[in-house]
Amino acid sequence: MSDLAPAWVEPTHQALRDAGVTLVGHVPDGGLKHLIGCCERDPAIDCVSLTTEEEGIALVTGGWLGGSRGAVFMQSSGVGNCINMLSLLASCQVPALLIVTMRGMGAETNPWQVPMGSIAREALSLQGVEVRTVATVDGVAATVTDLVGTIYDEGRTGAVLIDQAVIGVKQFVGDGESR
């Protein structure tokens, strides 16, 4: 993967700022590394590195109780880690944005990514999350902007699933490392 930020990153970061997002939780993710970097450098956003994705659900819930708008960044495999915690958002009507890079699709070479990647959309929908999928570079920021325009005002959770066509396919080399 290139060290140059993809064209969708800066407009997506701006969409988060425009929506008043001031709290972002994330696990390390190559597909979101440039967006994570923008948020980490932004003095208006508290960016928290997580050990597991479900911590992000608790983080944005606590942030919302304190008056912050939050987002959680993860890969599709992390959706499975959050299933139980997503009920907290629904039960308490906590508005939250999930930005999910999809894995396990098409030319995926890491077999561990396939199970959750194939059902992430359905799993989120079953939890009452409004899900939007983006398959083009130009669609990421526009989709984030459109979704945050409703979820924070209506107390709902929304997820933007970024297709592998946008982030690229990582090469799994079998030693536990993706390249």
CSV table of C-alpha atoms in Angstrom, one decimal:
chain,number,residue,atom,x,y,z
A,1,MET,CA,0.0,0.0,0.0
A,2,SER,CA,1.2,3.5,-0.8
A,3,ASP,CA,2.2,6.0,1.9
A,4,LEU,CA,0.3,8.7,0.0
A,5,ALA,CA,-3.1,9.4,1.5
A,6,PRO,CA,-6.0,8.3,-0.7
A,7,ALA,CA,-8.2,11.0,-2.2
A,8,TRP,CA,-11.1,10.1,0.0
A,9,VAL,CA,-9.3,10.7,3.3
A,10,GLU,CA,-9.2,14.5,3.6
A,11,PRO,CA,-12.8,15.0,2.6
A,12,THR,CA,-13.9,12.3,5.0
A,13,HIS,CA,-11.9,13.9,7.8
A,14,GLN,CA,-13.5,17.2,7.0
A,15,ALA,CA,-17.0,15.5,7.0
A,16,LEU,CA,-16.3,14.3,10.5
A,17,ARG,CA,-15.2,17.8,11.6
A,18,ASP,CA,-18.2,19.4,10.0
A,19,ALA,CA,-20.5,16.9,11.8
A,20,GLY,CA,-18.9,17.9,15.2
A,21,VAL,CA,-17.2,14.6,15.8
A,22,THR,CA,-14.7,15.2,18.6
A,23,LEU,CA,-14.0,11.7,19.8
A,24,VAL,CA,-12.6,8.8,17.7
A,25,GLY,CA,-11.7,5.3,18.9
A,26,HIS,CA,-9.8,3.0,16.6
A,27,VAL,CA,-7.7,-0.1,16.4
A,28,PRO,CA,-4.7,-0.2,14.1
A,29,ASP,CA,-5.9,-0.6,10.5
A,30,GLY,CA,-3.9,-0.2,7.3
A,31,GLY,CA,-7.0,0.8,5.3
A,32,LEU,CA,-7.8,3.6,7.7
A,33,LYS,CA,-4.2,4.6,8.7
A,34,HIS,CA,-4.3,7.9,6.8
A,35,LEU,CA,-7.8,8.9,8.2
A,36,ILE,CA,-6.6,7.8,11.7
A,37,GLY,CA,-3.5,10.0,11.2
A,38,CYS,CA,-5.6,13.0,10.2
A,39,CYS,CA,-7.7,12.6,13.4
A,40,GLU,CA,-4.7,12.1,15.6
A,41,ARG,CA,-3.1,15.4,14.3
A,42,ASP,CA,-6.4,17.3,14.6
A,43,PRO,CA,-6.5,19.2,17.9
A,44,ALA,CA,-10.3,19.3,17.8
A,45,ILE,CA,-10.5,15.5,17.9
A,46,ASP,CA,-9.6,13.2,20.8
A,47,CYS,CA,-8.3,10.1,19.1
A,48,VAL,CA,-8.0,7.0,21.3
A,49,SER,CA,-6.2,3.9,20.4
A,50,LEU,CA,-8.1,0.8,21.5
A,51,THR,CA,-7.0,-2.7,22.3
A,52,THR,CA,-10.3,-4.1,20.9
A,53,GLU,CA,-13.1,-2.7,18.9
A,54,GLU,CA,-15.9,-3.2,21.5
A,55,GLU,CA,-14.0,-0.7,23.8
A,56,GLY,CA,-14.9,1.8,21.1
A,57,ILE,CA,-18.6,1.3,21.8
A,58,ALA,CA,-18.1,2.1,25.5
A,59,LEU,CA,-15.8,5.0,24.6
A,60,VAL,CA,-18.4,6.7,22.4
A,61,THR,CA,-21.2,6.0,24.9
A,62,GLY,CA,-19.2,7.7,27.6
A,63,GLY,CA,-18.3,10.5,25.3
A,64,TRP,CA,-22.0,11.0,24.3
A,65,LEU,CA,-22.9,11.2,28.0
A,66,GLY,CA,-20.3,13.9,28.3
A,67,GLY,CA,-21.6,15.8,25.3
A,68,SER,CA,-19.2,14.6,22.6
A,69,ARG,CA,-20.0,13.1,19.2
A,70,GLY,CA,-18.0,9.9,18.6
A,71,ALA,CA,-17.0,7.5,15.9
A,72,VAL,CA,-15.3,4.1,15.9
A,73,PHE,CA,-13.0,3.0,13.2
A,74,MET,CA,-12.4,-0.8,12.6
A,75,GLN,CA,-12.1,-3.6,10.0
A,76,SER,CA,-15.1,-5.8,9.3
A,77,SER,CA,-13.6,-8.5,11.5
A,78,GLY,CA,-14.0,-6.1,14.4
A,79,VAL,CA,-17.8,-5.9,13.8
A,80,GLY,CA,-18.0,-9.4,15.3
A,81,ASN,CA,-16.2,-8.2,18.4
A,82,CYS,CA,-18.8,-5.5,18.9
A,83,ILE,CA,-22.1,-7.4,18.4
A,84,ASN,CA,-23.0,-7.6,22.1
A,85,MET,CA,-21.9,-4.0,22.9
A,86,LEU,CA,-24.0,-2.6,20.0
A,87,SER,CA,-27.1,-3.4,22.0
A,88,LEU,CA,-25.9,-0.6,24.5
A,89,LEU,CA,-26.0,1.9,21.7
A,90,ALA,CA,-29.5,0.8,20.6
A,91,SER,CA,-30.9,0.5,24.1
A,92,CYS,CA,-29.6,3.9,25.2
A,93,GLN,CA,-30.2,5.6,21.9
A,94,VAL,CA,-26.5,6.7,21.7
A,95,PRO,CA,-25.7,8.2,18.4
A,96,ALA,CA,-22.5,6.8,17.0
A,97,LEU,CA,-20.7,6.5,13.7
A,98,LEU,CA,-18.8,3.3,12.7
A,99,ILE,CA,-16.4,3.5,9.8
A,100,VAL,CA,-15.6,0.0,8.8
A,101,THR,CA,-13.0,-1.2,6.2
A,102,MET,CA,-14.3,-4.3,4.6
A,103,ARG,CA,-12.1,-7.4,4.4
A,104,GLY,CA,-12.8,-11.0,3.3
A,105,MET,CA,-14.2,-10.0,0.0
A,106,GLY,CA,-13.1,-10.7,-3.6
A,107,ALA,CA,-9.3,-11.3,-3.7
A,108,GLU,CA,-8.8,-11.6,0.1
A,109,THR,CA,-5.9,-13.8,0.9
A,110,ASN,CA,-6.3,-13.9,4.7
A,111,PRO,CA,-8.8,-16.7,5.5
A,112,TRP,CA,-9.4,-15.2,9.0
A,113,GLN,CA,-11.0,-12.1,7.4
A,114,VAL,CA,-13.6,-14.0,5.3
A,115,PRO,CA,-16.3,-15.0,7.9
A,116,MET,CA,-17.0,-11.6,9.4
A,117,GLY,CA,-16.4,-9.8,6.1
A,118,SER,CA,-19.1,-11.8,4.5
A,119,ILE,CA,-21.8,-11.1,7.2
A,120,ALA,CA,-20.7,-7.7,8.6
A,121,ARG,CA,-23.5,-5.8,6.9
A,122,GLU,CA,-26.2,-8.2,8.0
A,123,ALA,CA,-24.9,-8.4,11.6
A,124,LEU,CA,-24.9,-4.6,11.9
A,125,SER,CA,-28.4,-4.4,10.4
A,126,LEU,CA,-29.7,-7.0,12.8
A,127,GLN,CA,-28.5,-4.8,15.6
A,128,GLY,CA,-30.5,-1.8,14.2
A,129,VAL,CA,-27.5,0.0,12.7
A,130,GLU,CA,-28.2,2.0,9.6
A,131,VAL,CA,-25.6,0.6,7.1
A,132,ARG,CA,-24.3,2.3,4.0
A,133,THR,CA,-21.7,0.7,1.7
A,134,VAL,CA,-19.3,2.7,-0.4
A,135,ALA,CA,-17.5,1.1,-3.4
A,136,THR,CA,-15.9,4.3,-4.9
A,137,VAL,CA,-13.3,6.7,-3.7
A,138,ASP,CA,-15.5,9.6,-4.4
A,139,GLY,CA,-18.4,8.1,-2.4
A,140,VAL,CA,-16.7,7.9,1.0
A,141,ALA,CA,-16.9,11.5,2.2
A,142,ALA,CA,-20.3,12.0,0.7
A,143,THR,CA,-21.7,8.9,2.4
A,144,VAL,CA,-20.2,9.9,5.7
A,145,THR,CA,-21.7,13.4,5.4
A,146,ASP,CA,-25.1,12.1,4.5
A,147,LEU,CA,-25.2,9.5,7.3
A,148,VAL,CA,-23.9,11.8,10.1
A,149,GLY,CA,-26.5,14.4,9.0
A,150,THR,CA,-29.2,12.1,10.5
A,151,ILE,CA,-27.7,9.8,13.1
A,152,TYR,CA,-26.5,12.3,15.6
A,153,ASP,CA,-29.7,14.3,15.5
A,154,GLU,CA,-31.9,11.2,15.7
A,155,GLY,CA,-29.9,9.2,18.3
A,156,ARG,CA,-29.1,6.3,16.0
A,157,THR,CA,-26.1,4.3,15.1
A,158,GLY,CA,-24.9,4.3,11.5
A,159,ALA,CA,-22.1,2.5,9.8
A,160,VAL,CA,-20.2,3.3,6.6
A,161,LEU,CA,-18.7,0.1,5.1
A,162,ILE,CA,-15.8,0.9,2.9
A,163,ASP,CA,-15.4,-1.7,0.2
A,164,GLN,CA,-12.1,-3.3,-0.6
A,165,ALA,CA,-12.3,-1.7,-4.0
A,166,VAL,CA,-11.6,1.6,-2.2
A,167,ILE,CA,-8.9,0.5,0.3
A,168,GLY,CA,-7.2,-2.2,-1.7
A,169,VAL,CA,-6.5,-5.8,-0.9
A,170,LYS,CA,-3.8,-6.6,1.6
A,171,GLN,CA,-1.6,-9.5,0.9
A,172,PHE,CA,-1.6,-12.1,3.6
A,173,VAL,CA,1.7,-14.0,3.7
A,174,GLY,CA,0.7,-16.7,6.1
A,175,ASP,CA,3.0,-15.7,9.0
A,176,GLY,CA,0.2,-13.6,10.6
A,177,GLU,CA,1.3,-10.4,8.8
A,178,SER,CA,-0.6,-8.5,6.1
A,179,ARG,CA,1.3,-6.5,3.6
